[in-house]
Amino acid sequence: MHGYPYQDDILVSVTNRKVPVRISGRGMPLLLLHGYPLDGRMWDRVVPLLSTDHLCIVPDLRGFGRSEEEDKSFSIADLADDCHQLLNALQIRRQVVVCGLSMGGYVALQFANRYAASLACLVLTNTRANSDDHVIASNRRTMASIGLTNGVSKVVLPMLEKLFSRNTLANQPQVVELVRSMMLSTRASTIAWAQLAMAEREDLLSKLHGWNMPVVCVAGAEDSITPPDVMRQMASGFPNSAMHVVASSSHLTPIECPAEFAQIVRQATAVLE
Ligand code: MLT
């Protein structure tokens, strides 16, 4: 869709695994955390727009993208620890902006919970701070086992249309196709581990009032998975937050509307330097 936007595409040793990371640009470090069941490529439309002001660091989280297959379960907190160790391995010594979409947002929130001192700003897009109720958690366990038994397509294809706004579906078929192929390339084991990790994630809503870093929340106007009202409620829980709703986008705002998304991030982070 774009020319390859990265200067460096490397494998970084983090404890006993190798993390595939794409790195580009210069400036305040910006860690971009992908959603489920996607990988770092989901940021390809945003990185060229943000790498003028930021060192963009784009990992494939455990089991996703070009990571090795995982043979045991992991938690959202493990993924947050991976991110912290990755920044250490990259010798990032200054505070960073952490930006996560949906599942990546769960990881970003857990990163803030554990490593607040490392954070200059938190950007949360199409995500939520509350955990799942019993019905949703149980549905996730079913999805995990359907993926393992019947194949990835049975889990991911029914999600596809919901991820996009009417405008994206009508006018950006290349974006829909990119996401479809990224989803289909995710391993069944990763689908299963990630669903179990999400089902068991900590509810962080009641902790947000104690987090003093600047927080930017970005919702898609047509997102039914993490609707603007859910994100507004989360945003109101932080002492220092701004809320944005992007028209013509659904659950994948940075992919559907990269220019609007990048502009929001740039404006929020310009005052931090
Ligand atoms: C995502 O986009 O990462 C997923 O919608 C997260 C979830 O299933 O809660």
Coordinates of C-alpha atoms and ligand atoms in Angstrom, one line a residue:
M1 CA 0.0 0.0 0.0
H2 CA 3.0 2.3 0.8
G3 CA 6.6 1.9 0.1
Y4 CA 8.2 0.0 3.0
P5 CA 8.3 2.8 5.6
Y6 CA 11.0 1.4 8.0
Q7 CA 14.8 2.1 8.2
D8 CA 15.4 -0.9 10.3
D9 CA 13.7 -4.2 10.5
I10 CA 15.5 -6.2 13.2
L11 CA 15.2 -9.1 15.6
V12 CA 15.9 -8.0 19.2
S13 CA 16.8 -10.5 21.9
V14 CA 14.5 -10.1 24.9
T15 CA 15.1 -12.7 27.6
N16 CA 14.7 -16.0 25.9
R17 CA 12.9 -14.8 22.7
K18 CA 13.7 -12.8 19.6
V19 CA 11.2 -9.9 19.0
P20 CA 10.8 -8.7 15.4
V21 CA 10.8 -4.9 15.5
R22 CA 10.5 -2.3 12.8
I23 CA 12.2 1.0 13.6
S24 CA 12.0 4.3 11.8
G25 CA 12.4 8.1 12.3
R26 CA 13.9 10.2 15.0
G27 CA 12.6 12.1 18.0
M28 CA 10.7 11.1 21.2
P29 CA 10.3 7.3 21.1
L30 CA 6.9 6.1 20.2
L31 CA 6.0 2.5 20.8
L32 CA 3.2 1.3 18.6
L33 CA 1.3 -1.8 19.8
H34 CA -0.9 -3.7 17.4
G35 CA -4.4 -5.2 18.0
Y36 CA -5.6 -8.7 17.7
P37 CA -5.3 -10.7 15.4
L38 CA -3.0 -8.3 13.6
D39 CA 0.7 -7.5 13.7
G40 CA 3.1 -4.6 13.4
R41 CA 2.2 -4.0 9.8
M42 CA -1.1 -2.5 10.9
W43 CA 0.9 0.7 11.6
D44 CA 2.4 0.9 8.1
R45 CA 0.1 3.8 7.1
V46 CA 0.8 5.8 10.2
V47 CA 4.6 5.4 10.6
P48 CA 5.5 7.6 7.6
L49 CA 3.4 10.4 9.1
L50 CA 4.8 10.1 12.6
S51 CA 8.5 9.2 12.0
T52 CA 9.2 12.9 11.2
D53 CA 8.7 13.7 14.9
H54 CA 9.2 10.3 16.5
L55 CA 11.5 7.3 16.7
C56 CA 8.7 4.8 15.8
I57 CA 9.2 1.3 17.4
V58 CA 6.8 -1.3 16.1
P59 CA 7.1 -4.8 17.5
D60 CA 5.2 -8.0 16.6
L61 CA 3.9 -9.1 20.0
R62 CA 4.5 -12.7 21.3
G63 CA 3.3 -15.2 18.8
F64 CA 2.1 -12.6 16.3
G65 CA 3.5 -11.6 12.9
R66 CA 7.0 -12.8 12.4
S67 CA 7.5 -13.8 16.1
E68 CA 8.2 -17.5 16.8
E69 CA 5.3 -19.7 17.7
E70 CA 4.5 -19.7 21.4
D71 CA 4.2 -23.1 23.1
K72 CA 2.7 -21.8 26.3
S73 CA 0.2 -19.3 27.6
F74 CA 1.0 -15.7 28.3
S75 CA -0.8 -12.8 29.9
I76 CA -1.4 -9.2 28.9
A77 CA 1.0 -8.3 31.8
D78 CA 3.7 -10.6 30.1
L79 CA 3.2 -8.6 26.9
A80 CA 3.7 -5.3 28.8
D81 CA 6.8 -6.7 30.4
D82 CA 8.1 -7.7 27.0
C83 CA 7.6 -4.1 25.8
H84 CA 9.6 -2.8 28.8
Q85 CA 12.4 -5.2 28.2
L86 CA 12.4 -4.4 24.5
L87 CA 12.9 -0.7 25.3
N88 CA 15.7 -1.6 27.6
A89 CA 17.3 -3.9 25.0
L90 CA 17.1 -1.0 22.5
Q91 CA 18.8 1.2 25.1
I92 CA 16.0 3.7 25.1
R93 CA 16.9 5.8 28.2
R94 CA 14.2 8.5 28.0
Q95 CA 10.5 8.5 28.5
V96 CA 8.4 7.1 25.7
V97 CA 5.0 7.6 24.2
V98 CA 3.1 4.2 24.2
C99 CA 0.3 3.9 21.8
G100 CA -1.9 0.8 21.6
L101 CA -4.9 -0.2 19.6
S102 CA -7.5 -2.5 21.1
M103 CA -5.6 -5.5 22.5
G104 CA -2.5 -3.3 22.1
G105 CA -4.3 -0.8 24.2
Y106 CA -4.8 -3.5 27.0
V107 CA -1.0 -3.9 26.8
A108 CA -0.4 -0.2 26.9
L109 CA -2.6 0.2 29.9
Q110 CA -0.8 -2.6 31.7
F111 CA 2.5 -1.0 30.7
A112 CA 1.3 2.3 32.4
N113 CA 0.2 0.3 35.4
R114 CA 3.6 -1.3 35.8
Y115 CA 6.1 1.3 34.3
A116 CA 4.5 4.7 34.8
A117 CA 7.9 6.4 35.2
S118 CA 8.9 5.3 31.7
L119 CA 5.9 7.0 30.1
A120 CA 5.7 10.5 28.6
C121 CA 2.2 10.0 27.3
L122 CA -0.3 7.2 26.7
V123 CA -2.3 7.0 23.5
L124 CA -5.2 4.6 23.6
T125 CA -7.2 3.9 20.5
N126 CA -10.2 1.7 20.0
T127 CA -9.7 0.1 23.4
R128 CA -11.1 -0.1 26.9
A129 CA -9.7 -0.3 30.5
N130 CA -12.5 -2.6 31.9
S131 CA -12.1 -6.3 31.8
D132 CA -14.6 -8.8 30.3
D133 CA -17.8 -9.9 31.9
H134 CA -18.4 -13.7 32.2
V135 CA -20.2 -14.0 28.9
I136 CA -17.5 -12.3 26.8
A137 CA -14.7 -14.2 28.7
S138 CA -16.5 -17.5 28.0
N139 CA -17.0 -16.6 24.4
R140 CA -13.3 -15.9 24.1
R141 CA -12.5 -19.4 25.4
T142 CA -14.9 -20.8 22.8
M143 CA -13.1 -18.8 20.1
A144 CA -9.8 -20.1 21.3
S145 CA -10.9 -23.7 20.8
I146 CA -12.7 -23.1 17.5
G147 CA -9.5 -21.6 16.1
L148 CA -7.5 -24.6 17.2
T149 CA -10.0 -27.2 16.0
N150 CA -11.6 -25.6 12.9
G151 CA -8.9 -23.2 11.7
V152 CA -8.2 -19.5 11.9
S153 CA -10.6 -18.4 9.2
K154 CA -13.6 -19.6 11.2
V155 CA -12.6 -17.2 14.0
V156 CA -11.3 -14.2 12.1
L157 CA -13.5 -13.9 9.0
P158 CA -16.8 -13.3 10.9
M159 CA -15.0 -10.3 12.6
L160 CA -13.9 -8.6 9.4
E161 CA -16.7 -6.3 8.4
K162 CA -17.3 -5.0 12.0
L163 CA -13.7 -3.7 12.0
F164 CA -14.4 -1.1 9.3
S165 CA -16.7 1.9 8.8
R166 CA -19.1 2.1 5.9
N167 CA -16.7 4.5 4.2
T168 CA -13.7 2.2 4.5
L169 CA -15.7 -0.8 3.2
A170 CA -16.9 1.2 0.2
N171 CA -13.8 3.2 -0.7
Q172 CA -10.7 1.5 0.7
P173 CA -10.8 -2.2 -0.5
Q174 CA -7.0 -2.4 -0.3
V175 CA -7.2 -1.6 3.4
V176 CA -9.8 -4.3 3.9
E177 CA -7.7 -6.8 2.0
L178 CA -4.5 -6.0 3.9
V179 CA -6.3 -6.6 7.2
R180 CA -8.0 -9.7 6.0
S181 CA -4.7 -11.2 4.9
M182 CA -2.9 -10.1 8.2
M183 CA -5.7 -11.8 10.2
L184 CA -5.6 -15.0 8.1
S185 CA -1.8 -15.2 8.6
T186 CA -2.1 -15.3 12.4
R187 CA -1.4 -18.7 13.8
A188 CA -4.2 -20.7 15.5
S189 CA -2.1 -21.1 18.6
T190 CA -1.6 -17.3 18.8
I191 CA -5.4 -16.8 18.4
A192 CA -5.9 -19.2 21.3
W193 CA -3.3 -17.8 23.7
A194 CA -4.3 -14.2 22.9
Q195 CA -8.0 -14.9 23.5
L196 CA -7.2 -16.5 26.9
A197 CA -4.9 -13.6 27.8
M198 CA -7.6 -11.1 27.0
A199 CA -10.3 -13.1 28.9
E200 CA -8.1 -13.0 32.0
R201 CA -6.9 -9.5 31.8
E202 CA -6.9 -7.2 34.9
D203 CA -9.7 -4.6 35.2
L204 CA -7.8 -1.3 35.4
L205 CA -10.7 1.2 35.4
S206 CA -10.5 1.9 39.1
K207 CA -6.7 2.6 38.9
L208 CA -6.8 5.3 36.2
H209 CA -7.4 8.2 38.6
G210 CA -3.9 7.7 40.1
W211 CA -2.1 7.9 36.7
N212 CA -0.8 11.5 36.1
M213 CA 0.7 11.1 32.6
P214 CA -1.1 12.8 29.7
V215 CA -3.5 10.4 28.1
V216 CA -5.0 10.7 24.6
C217 CA -8.1 8.6 23.8
V218 CA -9.1 8.1 20.2
A219 CA -12.4 6.4 19.2
G220 CA -13.9 5.5 15.9
A221 CA -17.4 7.1 15.4
E222 CA -18.7 3.8 14.0
D223 CA -16.9 1.4 16.3
S224 CA -19.3 -1.1 17.9
I225 CA -16.5 -3.1 19.6
T226 CA -15.1 -0.3 21.7
P227 CA -17.8 2.4 21.1
P228 CA -17.0 6.1 21.7
D229 CA -19.1 6.1 24.9
V230 CA -17.0 3.3 26.4
M231 CA -13.9 5.3 25.6
R232 CA -15.3 8.5 26.9
Q233 CA -16.0 6.8 30.2
M234 CA -12.4 5.5 30.3
A235 CA -11.0 9.0 29.4
S236 CA -13.0 10.6 32.2
G237 CA -11.3 8.3 34.7
F238 CA -7.8 9.8 34.0
P239 CA -6.8 13.1 35.7
N240 CA -5.2 14.4 32.5
S241 CA -6.9 13.1 29.3
A242 CA -8.2 14.3 26.0
M243 CA -10.8 12.5 24.0
H244 CA -11.2 12.4 20.2
V245 CA -13.8 10.8 18.0
V246 CA -12.7 10.2 14.3
A247 CA -15.6 10.3 11.8
S248 CA -15.7 7.6 9.1
S249 CA -13.8 5.1 11.1
S250 CA -14.8 2.0 13.1
H251 CA -12.5 -0.2 15.1
L252 CA -9.3 0.3 13.2
T253 CA -9.0 4.1 13.3
P254 CA -5.2 4.4 12.6
I255 CA -5.6 2.1 9.5
E256 CA -8.8 3.6 8.2
C257 CA -7.9 7.3 8.8
P258 CA -4.2 7.5 9.2
A259 CA -3.8 11.2 8.5
E260 CA -6.4 12.2 11.2
F261 CA -4.9 9.7 13.6
A262 CA -1.4 10.9 13.1
Q263 CA -2.5 14.6 13.5
I264 CA -4.0 13.8 16.9
V265 CA -0.9 12.1 18.1
R266 CA 1.4 14.8 16.7
Q267 CA -0.6 17.6 18.4
A268 CA -0.6 15.7 21.7
T269 CA 3.1 14.9 21.7
A270 CA 4.3 18.3 20.3
V271 CA 3.9 19.9 23.8
L272 CA 6.0 17.1 25.5
E273 CA 9.4 17.8 24.1
Ligands
MLT1 C1 -8.6 -6.1 18.9 O1 -8.9 -5.4 17.9 O2 -7.4 -6.1 19.4 C2 -9.6 -6.9 19.6 O3 -10.9 -6.4 19.2 C3 -9.5 -6.9 21.1 C4 -10.6 -7.7 21.8 O4 -11.0 -8.8 21.2 O5 -11.0 -7.3 22.9

